[in-house]
mmCIF file of N, CA and C in Angstrom:
data_model
loop_
_atom_site.group_PDB
_atom_site.id
_atom_site.type_symbol
_atom_site.label_atom_id
_atom_site.label_comp_id
_atom_site.label_asym_id
_atom_site.label_seq_id
_atom_site.Cartn_x
_atom_site.Cartn_y
_atom_site.Cartn_z
ATOM 1 N N MET A 1 0.826 -1.200 0.000
ATOM 2 C CA MET A 1 0.000 0.000 0.000
ATOM 3 C C MET A 1 0.866 1.258 0.000
ATOM 4 N N THR A 2 1.882 1.303 0.847
ATOM 5 C CA THR A 2 2.768 2.461 0.912
ATOM 6 C C THR A 2 3.448 2.700 -0.424
ATOM 7 N N PHE A 3 3.865 1.617 -1.066
ATOM 8 C CA PHE A 3 4.511 1.712 -2.376
ATOM 9 C C PHE A 3 3.558 2.331 -3.396
ATOM 10 N N ASN A 4 2.288 1.918 -3.384
ATOM 11 C CA ASN A 4 1.288 2.457 -4.312
ATOM 12 C C ASN A 4 1.064 3.949 -4.090
ATOM 13 N N VAL A 5 1.033 4.360 -2.833
ATOM 14 C CA VAL A 5 0.868 5.778 -2.515
ATOM 15 C C VAL A 5 2.074 6.568 -3.024
ATOM 16 N N ALA A 6 3.271 6.034 -2.812
ATOM 17 C CA ALA A 6 4.485 6.705 -3.274
ATOM 18 C C ALA A 6 4.494 6.837 -4.794
ATOM 19 N N ILE A 7 4.129 5.780 -5.491
ATOM 20 C CA ILE A 7 4.069 5.818 -6.955
ATOM 21 C C ILE A 7 3.018 6.841 -7.409
ATOM 22 N N GLY A 8 1.868 6.852 -6.760
ATOM 23 C CA GLY A 8 0.804 7.805 -7.097
ATOM 24 C C GLY A 8 1.249 9.242 -6.891
ATOM 25 N N MET A 9 1.951 9.497 -5.794
ATOM 26 C CA MET A 9 2.446 10.846 -5.521
ATOM 27 C C MET A 9 3.492 11.249 -6.554
ATOM 28 N N TYR A 10 4.372 10.337 -6.910
ATOM 29 C CA TYR A 10 5.402 10.622 -7.905
ATOM 30 C C TYR A 10 4.764 10.955 -9.258
ATOM 31 N N LEU A 11 3.820 10.135 -9.701
ATOM 32 C CA LEU A 11 3.171 10.357 -10.993
ATOM 33 C C LEU A 11 2.367 11.655 -10.997
ATOM 34 N N SER A 12 1.712 11.950 -9.883
ATOM 35 C CA SER A 12 0.964 13.198 -9.772
ATOM 36 C C SER A 12 1.900 14.395 -9.875
ATOM 37 N N ASP A 13 3.027 14.329 -9.183
ATOM 38 C CA ASP A 13 4.003 15.428 -9.190
ATOM 39 C C ASP A 13 4.623 15.615 -10.573
ATOM 40 N N LYS A 14 4.872 14.531 -11.267
ATOM 41 C CA LYS A 14 5.539 14.588 -12.578
ATOM 42 C C LYS A 14 4.596 14.952 -13.717
ATOM 43 N N TYR A 15 3.330 14.494 -13.648
ATOM 44 C CA TYR A 15 2.432 14.646 -14.788
ATOM 45 C C TYR A 15 1.139 15.414 -14.543
ATOM 46 N N LEU A 16 0.786 15.733 -13.309
ATOM 47 C CA LEU A 16 -0.478 16.427 -13.048
ATOM 48 C C LEU A 16 -0.263 17.786 -12.393
ATOM 49 N N PHE A 17 -0.083 17.781 -11.078
ATOM 50 C CA PHE A 17 0.112 19.006 -10.311
ATOM 51 C C PHE A 17 1.260 18.824 -9.351
ATOM 52 N N ARG A 18 1.921 19.933 -9.037
ATOM 53 C CA ARG A 18 2.948 19.917 -7.997
ATOM 54 C C ARG A 18 2.876 21.231 -7.240
ATOM 55 N N THR A 19 3.448 21.245 -6.070
ATOM 56 C CA THR A 19 3.540 22.487 -5.315
ATOM 57 C C THR A 19 4.984 22.964 -5.364
ATOM 58 N N VAL A 20 5.141 24.276 -5.464
ATOM 59 C CA VAL A 20 6.466 24.884 -5.582
ATOM 60 C C VAL A 20 6.522 26.084 -4.657
ATOM 61 N N GLY A 21 7.602 26.201 -3.910
ATOM 62 C CA GLY A 21 7.828 27.372 -3.080
ATOM 63 C C GLY A 21 8.360 28.515 -3.929
ATOM 64 N N CYS A 22 8.018 29.728 -3.553
ATOM 65 C CA CYS A 22 8.429 30.905 -4.331
ATOM 66 C C CYS A 22 8.816 32.014 -3.371
ATOM 67 N N HIS A 23 9.979 32.606 -3.613
ATOM 68 C CA HIS A 23 10.381 33.778 -2.828
ATOM 69 C C HIS A 23 11.199 34.708 -3.715
ATOM 70 N N GLY A 24 11.319 35.940 -3.321
ATOM 71 C CA GLY A 24 12.054 36.934 -4.085
ATOM 72 C C GLY A 24 11.141 38.047 -4.570
ATOM 73 N N PRO A 25 11.719 39.179 -4.935
ATOM 74 C CA PRO A 25 10.928 40.364 -5.280
ATOM 75 C C PRO A 25 10.457 40.445 -6.730
ATOM 76 N N SER A 26 10.862 39.536 -7.605
ATOM 77 C CA SER A 26 10.606 39.718 -9.037
ATOM 78 C C SER A 26 9.129 39.649 -9.430
ATOM 79 N N MET A 27 8.285 39.007 -8.635
ATOM 80 C CA MET A 27 6.860 38.903 -8.984
ATOM 81 C C MET A 27 5.964 39.760 -8.076
ATOM 82 N N MET A 28 6.554 40.707 -7.358
ATOM 83 C CA MET A 28 5.732 41.625 -6.564
ATOM 84 C C MET A 28 4.962 42.530 -7.517
ATOM 85 N N PRO A 29 3.775 42.932 -7.251
ATOM 86 C CA PRO A 29 2.979 42.678 -6.057
ATOM 87 C C PRO A 29 2.128 41.408 -6.139
ATOM 88 N N THR A 30 2.223 40.643 -7.235
ATOM 89 C CA THR A 30 1.411 39.432 -7.359
ATOM 90 C C THR A 30 1.712 38.451 -6.242
ATOM 91 N N PHE A 31 2.998 38.232 -5.967
ATOM 92 C CA PHE A 31 3.423 37.352 -4.877
ATOM 93 C C PHE A 31 4.330 38.128 -3.945
ATOM 94 N N ASP A 32 4.239 37.793 -2.640
ATOM 95 C CA ASP A 32 5.106 38.419 -1.642
ATOM 96 C C ASP A 32 6.558 38.029 -1.887
ATOM 97 N N THR A 33 7.465 38.694 -1.189
ATOM 98 C CA THR A 33 8.882 38.398 -1.362
ATOM 99 C C THR A 33 9.299 37.085 -0.719
ATOM 100 N N ARG A 34 8.463 36.522 0.161
ATOM 101 C CA ARG A 34 8.836 35.251 0.800
ATOM 102 C C ARG A 34 7.605 34.432 1.161
ATOM 103 N N ASP A 35 7.847 33.152 1.384
ATOM 104 C CA ASP A 35 6.837 32.237 1.919
ATOM 105 C C ASP A 35 5.569 32.112 1.067
ATOM 106 N N ASN A 36 5.717 31.877 -0.227
ATOM 107 C CA ASN A 36 4.574 31.591 -1.094
ATOM 108 C C ASN A 36 4.639 30.126 -1.501
ATOM 109 N N LEU A 37 3.516 29.461 -1.494
ATOM 110 C CA LEU A 37 3.425 28.087 -1.990
ATOM 111 C C LEU A 37 2.439 28.111 -3.146
ATOM 112 N N LEU A 38 2.912 27.677 -4.320
ATOM 113 C CA LEU A 38 2.128 27.760 -5.544
ATOM 114 C C LEU A 38 1.712 26.380 -6.014
ATOM 115 N N LEU A 39 0.500 26.270 -6.549
ATOM 116 C CA LEU A 39 0.018 25.041 -7.157
ATOM 117 C C LEU A 39 0.273 25.154 -8.658
ATOM 118 N N VAL A 40 1.069 24.223 -9.197
ATOM 119 C CA VAL A 40 1.515 24.284 -10.589
ATOM 120 C C VAL A 40 0.908 23.136 -11.388
ATOM 121 N N ASP A 41 0.293 23.485 -12.510
ATOM 122 C CA ASP A 41 -0.304 22.527 -13.438
ATOM 123 C C ASP A 41 0.777 22.102 -14.435
ATOM 124 N N VAL A 42 1.274 20.870 -14.323
ATOM 125 C CA VAL A 42 2.289 20.380 -15.263
ATOM 126 C C VAL A 42 1.666 19.595 -16.414
ATOM 127 N N PHE A 43 0.427 19.158 -16.247
ATOM 128 C CA PHE A 43 -0.252 18.373 -17.286
ATOM 129 C C PHE A 43 -0.453 19.193 -18.565
ATOM 130 N N THR A 44 -0.957 20.399 -18.414
ATOM 131 C CA THR A 44 -1.300 21.224 -19.582
ATOM 132 C C THR A 44 -0.097 21.470 -20.484
ATOM 133 N N THR A 45 1.036 21.859 -19.906
ATOM 134 C CA THR A 45 2.201 22.177 -20.740
ATOM 135 C C THR A 45 2.843 20.940 -21.351
ATOM 136 N N GLN A 46 2.641 19.773 -20.749
ATOM 137 C CA GLN A 46 3.227 18.554 -21.307
ATOM 138 C C GLN A 46 2.355 17.907 -22.366
ATOM 139 N N PHE A 47 1.031 18.029 -22.219
ATOM 140 C CA PHE A 47 0.145 17.252 -23.084
ATOM 141 C C PHE A 47 -0.909 18.053 -23.854
ATOM 142 N N VAL A 48 -1.193 19.297 -23.486
ATOM 143 C CA VAL A 48 -2.332 19.995 -24.065
ATOM 144 C C VAL A 48 -1.925 21.192 -24.940
ATOM 145 N N ARG A 49 -1.194 22.153 -24.355
ATOM 146 C CA ARG A 49 -0.883 23.379 -25.086
ATOM 147 C C ARG A 49 0.293 24.111 -24.453
ATOM 148 N N ILE A 50 0.793 25.112 -25.189
ATOM 149 C CA ILE A 50 1.854 25.956 -24.637
ATOM 150 C C ILE A 50 1.219 27.027 -23.751
ATOM 151 N N PRO A 51 2.006 27.634 -22.873
ATOM 152 C CA PRO A 51 1.450 28.706 -22.032
ATOM 153 C C PRO A 51 0.951 29.880 -22.876
ATOM 154 N N ARG A 52 -0.093 30.527 -22.387
ATOM 155 C CA ARG A 52 -0.692 31.670 -23.080
ATOM 156 C C ARG A 52 -0.181 32.976 -22.484
ATOM 157 N N LYS A 53 -0.321 34.034 -23.252
ATOM 158 C CA LYS A 53 0.015 35.371 -22.801
ATOM 159 C C LYS A 53 -0.706 35.677 -21.499
ATOM 160 N N GLY A 54 0.009 36.214 -20.529
ATOM 161 C CA GLY A 54 -0.587 36.598 -19.256
ATOM 162 C C GLY A 54 -0.520 35.528 -18.190
ATOM 163 N N GLU A 55 -0.272 34.269 -18.569
ATOM 164 C CA GLU A 55 -0.183 33.202 -17.566
ATOM 165 C C GLU A 55 1.162 33.274 -16.847
ATOM 166 N N ILE A 56 1.145 32.846 -15.594
ATOM 167 C CA ILE A 56 2.376 32.779 -14.799
ATOM 168 C C ILE A 56 2.892 31.354 -14.895
ATOM 169 N N ILE A 57 4.190 31.226 -15.165
ATOM 170 C CA ILE A 57 4.775 29.901 -15.350
ATOM 171 C C ILE A 57 5.929 29.658 -14.382
ATOM 172 N N ILE A 58 6.249 28.383 -14.234
ATOM 173 C CA ILE A 58 7.452 27.947 -13.540
ATOM 174 C C ILE A 58 8.377 27.414 -14.626
ATOM 175 N N THR A 59 9.626 27.848 -14.617
ATOM 176 C CA THR A 59 10.573 27.416 -15.631
ATOM 177 C C THR A 59 11.951 27.201 -15.029
ATOM 178 N N GLU A 60 12.720 26.367 -15.676
ATOM 179 C CA GLU A 60 14.111 26.205 -15.261
ATOM 180 C C GLU A 60 14.869 27.456 -15.674
ATOM 181 N N ASN A 61 15.747 27.923 -14.791
ATOM 182 C CA ASN A 61 16.575 29.084 -15.093
ATOM 183 C C ASN A 61 17.585 28.698 -16.168
ATOM 184 N N PRO A 62 17.584 29.384 -17.327
ATOM 185 C CA PRO A 62 18.496 28.985 -18.406
ATOM 186 C C PRO A 62 19.973 29.180 -18.071
ATOM 187 N N PHE A 63 20.282 30.037 -17.091
ATOM 188 C CA PHE A 63 21.682 30.264 -16.730
ATOM 189 C C PHE A 63 22.088 29.640 -15.411
ATOM 190 N N LYS A 64 21.134 29.087 -14.662
ATOM 191 C CA LYS A 64 21.434 28.401 -13.400
ATOM 192 C C LYS A 64 20.653 27.100 -13.371
ATOM 193 N N PRO A 65 21.101 26.077 -14.114
ATOM 194 C CA PRO A 65 20.376 24.799 -14.110
ATOM 195 C C PRO A 65 20.167 24.292 -12.684
ATOM 196 N N GLY A 66 18.986 23.745 -12.455
ATOM 197 C CA GLY A 66 18.647 23.253 -11.120
ATOM 198 C C GLY A 66 17.876 24.258 -10.293
ATOM 199 N N THR A 67 17.804 25.510 -10.754
ATOM 200 C CA THR A 67 17.001 26.520 -10.062
ATOM 201 C C THR A 67 15.813 26.890 -10.934
ATOM 202 N N THR A 68 14.760 27.366 -10.299
ATOM 203 C CA THR A 68 13.546 27.693 -11.049
ATOM 204 C C THR A 68 13.243 29.181 -10.987
ATOM 205 N N LEU A 69 12.490 29.626 -11.979
ATOM 206 C CA LEU A 69 12.007 31.005 -12.046
ATOM 207 C C LEU A 69 10.488 30.982 -12.098
ATOM 208 N N VAL A 70 9.877 31.996 -11.528
ATOM 209 C CA VAL A 70 8.436 32.207 -11.627
ATOM 210 C C VAL A 70 8.264 33.528 -12.368
ATOM 211 N N LYS A 71 7.679 33.471 -13.564
ATOM 212 C CA LYS A 71 7.543 34.670 -14.402
ATOM 213 C C LYS A 71 6.221 34.644 -15.157
ATOM 214 N N ARG A 72 5.856 35.793 -15.730
ATOM 215 C CA ARG A 72 4.639 35.928 -16.514
ATOM 216 C C ARG A 72 4.982 35.879 -18.004
ATOM 217 N N VAL A 73 4.149 35.186 -18.785
ATOM 218 C CA VAL A 73 4.337 35.121 -20.234
ATOM 219 C C VAL A 73 3.847 36.444 -20.829
ATOM 220 N N ILE A 74 4.731 37.119 -21.559
ATOM 221 C CA ILE A 74 4.409 38.410 -22.162
ATOM 222 C C ILE A 74 4.114 38.253 -23.654
ATOM 223 N N ASN A 75 4.924 37.452 -24.336
ATOM 224 C CA ASN A 75 4.746 37.217 -25.771
ATOM 225 C C ASN A 75 4.959 35.747 -26.082
ATOM 226 N N THR A 76 4.314 35.286 -27.166
ATOM 227 C CA THR A 76 4.453 33.895 -27.587
ATOM 228 C C THR A 76 5.042 33.837 -29.000
ATOM 229 N N GLU A 77 5.207 32.632 -29.505
ATOM 230 C CA GLU A 77 5.823 32.387 -30.804
ATOM 231 C C GLU A 77 5.285 33.310 -31.899
ATOM 232 N N GLY A 78 6.193 33.876 -32.682
ATOM 233 C CA GLY A 78 5.806 34.698 -33.820
ATOM 234 C C GLY A 78 5.485 36.140 -33.493
ATOM 235 N N GLU A 79 5.379 36.493 -32.223
ATOM 236 C CA GLU A 79 5.079 37.874 -31.836
ATOM 237 C C GLU A 79 6.369 38.679 -31.703
ATOM 238 N N MET A 80 6.212 39.992 -31.632
ATOM 239 C CA MET A 80 7.341 40.903 -31.463
ATOM 240 C C MET A 80 7.355 41.400 -30.016
ATOM 241 N N ALA A 81 8.475 41.200 -29.331
ATOM 242 C CA ALA A 81 8.628 41.698 -27.959
ATOM 243 C C ALA A 81 9.363 43.026 -28.007
ATOM 244 N N GLU A 82 8.833 44.024 -27.295
ATOM 245 C CA GLU A 82 9.496 45.323 -27.180
ATOM 246 C C GLU A 82 9.866 45.530 -25.721
ATOM 247 N N PHE A 83 11.099 45.971 -25.492
ATOM 248 C CA PHE A 83 11.559 46.178 -24.122
ATOM 249 C C PHE A 83 12.675 47.199 -24.093
ATOM 250 N N TYR A 84 12.898 47.764 -22.905
ATOM 251 C CA TYR A 84 14.004 48.695 -22.699
ATOM 252 C C TYR A 84 15.210 47.896 -22.231
ATOM 253 N N CYS A 85 16.303 48.018 -22.963
ATOM 254 C CA CYS A 85 17.532 47.304 -22.617
ATOM 255 C C CYS A 85 18.398 48.214 -21.752
ATOM 256 N N SER A 86 18.636 47.807 -20.517
ATOM 257 C CA SER A 86 19.418 48.636 -19.594
ATOM 258 C C SER A 86 20.898 48.698 -19.985
ATOM 259 N N ARG A 87 21.390 47.693 -20.704
ATOM 260 C CA ARG A 87 22.801 47.713 -21.127
ATOM 261 C C ARG A 87 23.049 48.750 -22.222
ATOM 262 N N THR A 88 22.149 48.781 -23.232
ATOM 263 C CA THR A 88 22.334 49.720 -24.344
ATOM 264 C C THR A 88 21.607 51.038 -24.123
ATOM 265 N N LYS A 89 20.751 51.092 -23.096
ATOM 266 C CA LYS A 89 19.942 52.273 -22.783
ATOM 267 C C LYS A 89 19.024 52.660 -23.943
ATOM 268 N N MET A 90 18.529 51.640 -24.659
ATOM 269 C CA MET A 90 17.643 51.867 -25.799
ATOM 270 C C MET A 90 16.493 50.866 -25.787
ATOM 271 N N ASN A 91 15.407 51.228 -26.469
ATOM 272 C CA ASN A 91 14.319 50.272 -26.667
ATOM 273 C C ASN A 91 14.749 49.272 -27.729
ATOM 274 N N GLN A 92 14.405 48.015 -27.519
ATOM 275 C CA GLN A 92 14.778 46.943 -28.431
ATOM 276 C C GLN A 92 13.521 46.202 -28.875
ATOM 277 N N LYS A 93 13.598 45.553 -30.025
ATOM 278 C CA LYS A 93 12.531 44.679 -30.519
ATOM 279 C C LYS A 93 13.145 43.336 -30.859
ATOM 280 N N VAL A 94 12.446 42.269 -30.460
ATOM 281 C CA VAL A 94 12.900 40.910 -30.739
ATOM 282 C C VAL A 94 11.700 40.103 -31.214
ATOM 283 N N GLU A 95 11.852 39.384 -32.321
ATOM 284 C CA GLU A 95 10.793 38.488 -32.765
ATOM 285 C C GLU A 95 10.962 37.154 -32.044
ATOM 286 N N ILE A 96 9.875 36.645 -31.485
ATOM 287 C CA ILE A 96 9.923 35.400 -30.726
ATOM 288 C C ILE A 96 9.890 34.225 -31.710
ATOM 289 N N PRO A 97 10.953 33.396 -31.734
ATOM 290 C CA PRO A 97 10.979 32.271 -32.677
ATOM 291 C C PRO A 97 10.034 31.142 -32.257
ATOM 292 N N GLN A 98 9.760 30.232 -33.188
ATOM 293 C CA GLN A 98 8.955 29.042 -32.894
ATOM 294 C C GLN A 98 9.588 28.293 -31.727
ATOM 295 N N GLY A 99 8.743 27.735 -30.873
ATOM 296 C CA GLY A 99 9.228 26.951 -29.744
ATOM 297 C C GLY A 99 9.773 27.774 -28.592
ATOM 298 N N HIS A 100 9.474 29.081 -28.569
ATOM 299 C CA HIS A 100 9.961 29.974 -27.517
ATOM 300 C C HIS A 100 8.847 30.897 -27.038
ATOM 301 N N ILE A 101 9.042 31.490 -25.862
ATOM 302 C CA ILE A 101 8.149 32.515 -25.313
ATOM 303 C C ILE A 101 9.003 33.612 -24.696
ATOM 304 N N TRP A 102 8.382 34.751 -24.429
ATOM 305 C CA TRP A 102 9.051 35.876 -23.781
ATOM 306 C C TRP A 102 8.450 36.020 -22.395
ATOM 307 N N ILE A 103 9.286 35.987 -21.356
ATOM 308 C CA ILE A 103 8.790 36.061 -19.980
ATOM 309 C C ILE A 103 9.411 37.254 -19.258
ATOM 310 N N GLU A 104 8.644 37.831 -18.345
ATOM 311 C CA GLU A 104 9.140 38.922 -17.512
ATOM 312 C C GLU A 104 8.503 38.816 -16.134
ATOM 313 N N GLY A 105 9.217 39.328 -15.133
ATOM 314 C CA GLY A 105 8.656 39.425 -13.799
ATOM 315 C C GLY A 105 7.711 40.616 -13.718
ATOM 316 N N ASP A 106 6.761 40.585 -12.790
ATOM 317 C CA ASP A 106 5.837 41.698 -12.628
ATOM 318 C C ASP A 106 6.536 42.930 -12.064
ATOM 319 N N ASN A 107 7.589 42.732 -11.293
ATOM 320 C CA ASN A 107 8.385 43.822 -10.732
ATOM 321 C C ASN A 107 9.611 43.999 -11.631
ATOM 322 N N LYS A 108 9.467 44.801 -12.668
ATOM 323 C CA LYS A 108 10.493 44.913 -13.712
ATOM 324 C C LYS A 108 11.867 45.327 -13.174
ATOM 325 N N LYS A 109 11.889 46.151 -12.125
ATOM 326 C CA LYS A 109 13.170 46.640 -11.600
ATOM 327 C C LYS A 109 13.954 45.564 -10.850
ATOM 328 N N ALA A 110 13.284 44.495 -10.411
ATOM 329 C CA ALA A 110 13.955 43.474 -9.602
ATOM 330 C C ALA A 110 13.854 42.094 -10.238
ATOM 331 N N SER A 111 13.808 42.035 -11.569
ATOM 332 C CA SER A 111 13.602 40.749 -12.232
ATOM 333 C C SER A 111 14.670 40.490 -13.283
ATOM 334 N N ARG A 112 15.211 39.276 -13.253
ATOM 335 C CA ARG A 112 16.077 38.794 -14.339
ATOM 336 C C ARG A 112 15.205 37.882 -15.178
ATOM 337 N N ASP A 113 15.043 38.230 -16.446
ATOM 338 C CA ASP A 113 14.081 37.520 -17.278
ATOM 339 C C ASP A 113 14.497 37.589 -18.740
ATOM 340 N N SER A 114 13.562 37.483 -19.652
ATOM 341 C CA SER A 114 13.887 37.476 -21.081
ATOM 342 C C SER A 114 14.584 38.751 -21.533
ATOM 343 N N ARG A 115 14.422 39.836 -20.801
ATOM 344 C CA ARG A 115 15.153 41.061 -21.142
ATOM 345 C C ARG A 115 16.650 40.864 -20.959
ATOM 346 N N ASP A 116 17.024 39.884 -20.121
ATOM 347 C CA ASP A 116 18.438 39.571 -19.882
ATOM 348 C C ASP A 116 18.928 38.399 -20.723
ATOM 349 N N PHE A 117 18.089 37.350 -20.870
ATOM 350 C CA PHE A 117 18.556 36.140 -21.555
ATOM 351 C C PHE A 117 17.823 35.831 -22.856
ATOM 352 N N GLY A 118 16.909 36.692 -23.286
ATOM 353 C CA GLY A 118 16.235 36.497 -24.562
ATOM 354 C C GLY A 118 15.042 35.557 -24.463
ATOM 355 N N PRO A 119 14.482 35.183 -25.620
ATOM 356 C CA PRO A 119 13.334 34.274 -25.618
ATOM 357 C C PRO A 119 13.669 32.950 -24.925
ATOM 358 N N LEU A 120 12.695 32.416 -24.206
ATOM 359 C CA LEU A 120 12.876 31.189 -23.433
ATOM 360 C C LEU A 120 12.350 29.994 -24.215
ATOM 361 N N SER A 121 13.134 28.944 -24.300
ATOM 362 C CA SER A 121 12.698 27.718 -24.963
ATOM 363 C C SER A 121 11.557 27.074 -24.176
ATOM 364 N N LEU A 122 10.543 26.610 -24.899
ATOM 365 C CA LEU A 122 9.411 25.938 -24.251
ATOM 366 C C LEU A 122 9.840 24.647 -23.561
ATOM 367 N N CYS A 123 10.982 24.090 -23.952
ATOM 368 C CA CYS A 123 11.493 22.873 -23.306
ATOM 369 C C CYS A 123 11.815 23.107 -21.830
ATOM 370 N N LEU A 124 12.072 24.361 -21.458
ATOM 371 C CA LEU A 124 12.430 24.675 -20.076
ATOM 372 C C LEU A 124 11.218 24.936 -19.187
ATOM 373 N N VAL A 125 10.027 25.065 -19.764
ATOM 374 C CA VAL A 125 8.820 25.364 -18.983
ATOM 375 C C VAL A 125 8.364 24.118 -18.235
ATOM 376 N N ASP A 126 8.225 24.252 -16.911
ATOM 377 C CA ASP A 126 7.782 23.133 -16.075
ATOM 378 C C ASP A 126 6.269 23.093 -15.904
ATOM 379 N N GLY A 127 5.609 24.243 -15.923
ATOM 380 C CA GLY A 127 4.165 24.243 -15.732
ATOM 381 C C GLY A 127 3.600 25.637 -15.588
ATOM 382 N N ILE A 128 2.279 25.688 -15.454
ATOM 383 C CA ILE A 128 1.531 26.937 -15.318
ATOM 384 C C ILE A 128 1.036 27.055 -13.879
ATOM 385 N N VAL A 129 1.277 28.203 -13.266
ATOM 386 C CA VAL A 129 0.805 28.433 -11.897
ATOM 387 C C VAL A 129 -0.703 28.623 -11.942
ATOM 388 N N ARG A 130 -1.429 27.813 -11.185
ATOM 389 C CA ARG A 130 -2.898 27.906 -11.141
ATOM 390 C C ARG A 130 -3.409 28.606 -9.892
ATOM 391 N N ALA A 131 -2.617 28.553 -8.785
ATOM 392 C CA ALA A 131 -3.081 29.189 -7.544
ATOM 393 C C ALA A 131 -1.931 29.367 -6.573
ATOM 394 N N ARG A 132 -2.074 30.383 -5.726
ATOM 395 C CA ARG A 132 -1.203 30.497 -4.555
ATOM 396 C C ARG A 132 -1.991 29.865 -3.421
ATOM 397 N N ILE A 133 -1.411 28.851 -2.783
ATOM 398 C CA ILE A 133 -2.138 28.127 -1.734
ATOM 399 C C ILE A 133 -1.587 28.397 -0.335
ATOM 400 N N TRP A 134 -0.554 29.189 -0.233
ATOM 401 C CA TRP A 134 0.003 29.594 1.051
ATOM 402 C C TRP A 134 0.641 30.950 0.884
ATOM 403 N N PRO A 135 0.502 31.855 1.817
ATOM 404 C CA PRO A 135 -0.199 31.767 3.095
ATOM 405 C C PRO A 135 -1.722 31.759 2.914
ATOM 406 N N PHE A 136 -2.389 31.139 3.882
ATOM 407 C CA PHE A 136 -3.831 30.950 3.801
ATOM 408 C C PHE A 136 -4.603 32.260 3.661
ATOM 409 N N ASP A 137 -4.127 33.311 4.300
ATOM 410 C CA ASP A 137 -4.861 34.591 4.226
ATOM 411 C C ASP A 137 -4.689 35.281 2.873
ATOM 412 N N LYS A 138 -3.824 34.737 2.018
ATOM 413 C CA LYS A 138 -3.614 35.338 0.695
ATOM 414 C C LYS A 138 -3.804 34.332 -0.430
ATOM 415 N N ILE A 139 -4.631 33.307 -0.191
ATOM 416 C CA ILE A 139 -4.912 32.309 -1.233
ATOM 417 C C ILE A 139 -5.574 33.019 -2.408
ATOM 418 N N MET A 140 -5.084 32.718 -3.607
ATOM 419 C CA MET A 140 -5.648 33.336 -4.810
ATOM 420 C C MET A 140 -5.508 32.417 -6.001
ATOM 421 N N ARG A 141 -6.425 32.567 -6.917
ATOM 422 C CA ARG A 141 -6.361 31.826 -8.180
ATOM 423 C C ARG A 141 -5.589 32.672 -9.182
ATOM 424 N N CYS A 142 -4.719 32.051 -9.936
ATOM 425 C CA CYS A 142 -3.916 32.789 -10.913
ATOM 426 C C CYS A 142 -4.508 32.693 -12.296
#
């Protein structure tokens, strides 16, 4: 019985839903800087569709493998992303290639995102955030 429960939990975490902790200022004011527990839908991105504009996703950090990012999808394949580049001090335009999306944090001043590393490969997307489930007084649907 214990083995069956363990297998069920593993399969649920890998293919259905998982919970992920989130901290840091990049998604303020949507999420606090610490102690957030998010419910992530991994089924949709693996079997149904790519993330849509406006959805919040969990993704592997392209420059720090093993760490995750929580960001909002701003643009999808084939669209043009416009952003201010702090390195060149100019507005830039980038066309999002097939199999990629453009992500940014809600707190632009405190976020490392596609403005730093460019369009994100869909292969790195782990899932779509469906709800914040902790803290209890701030439970919300995303």
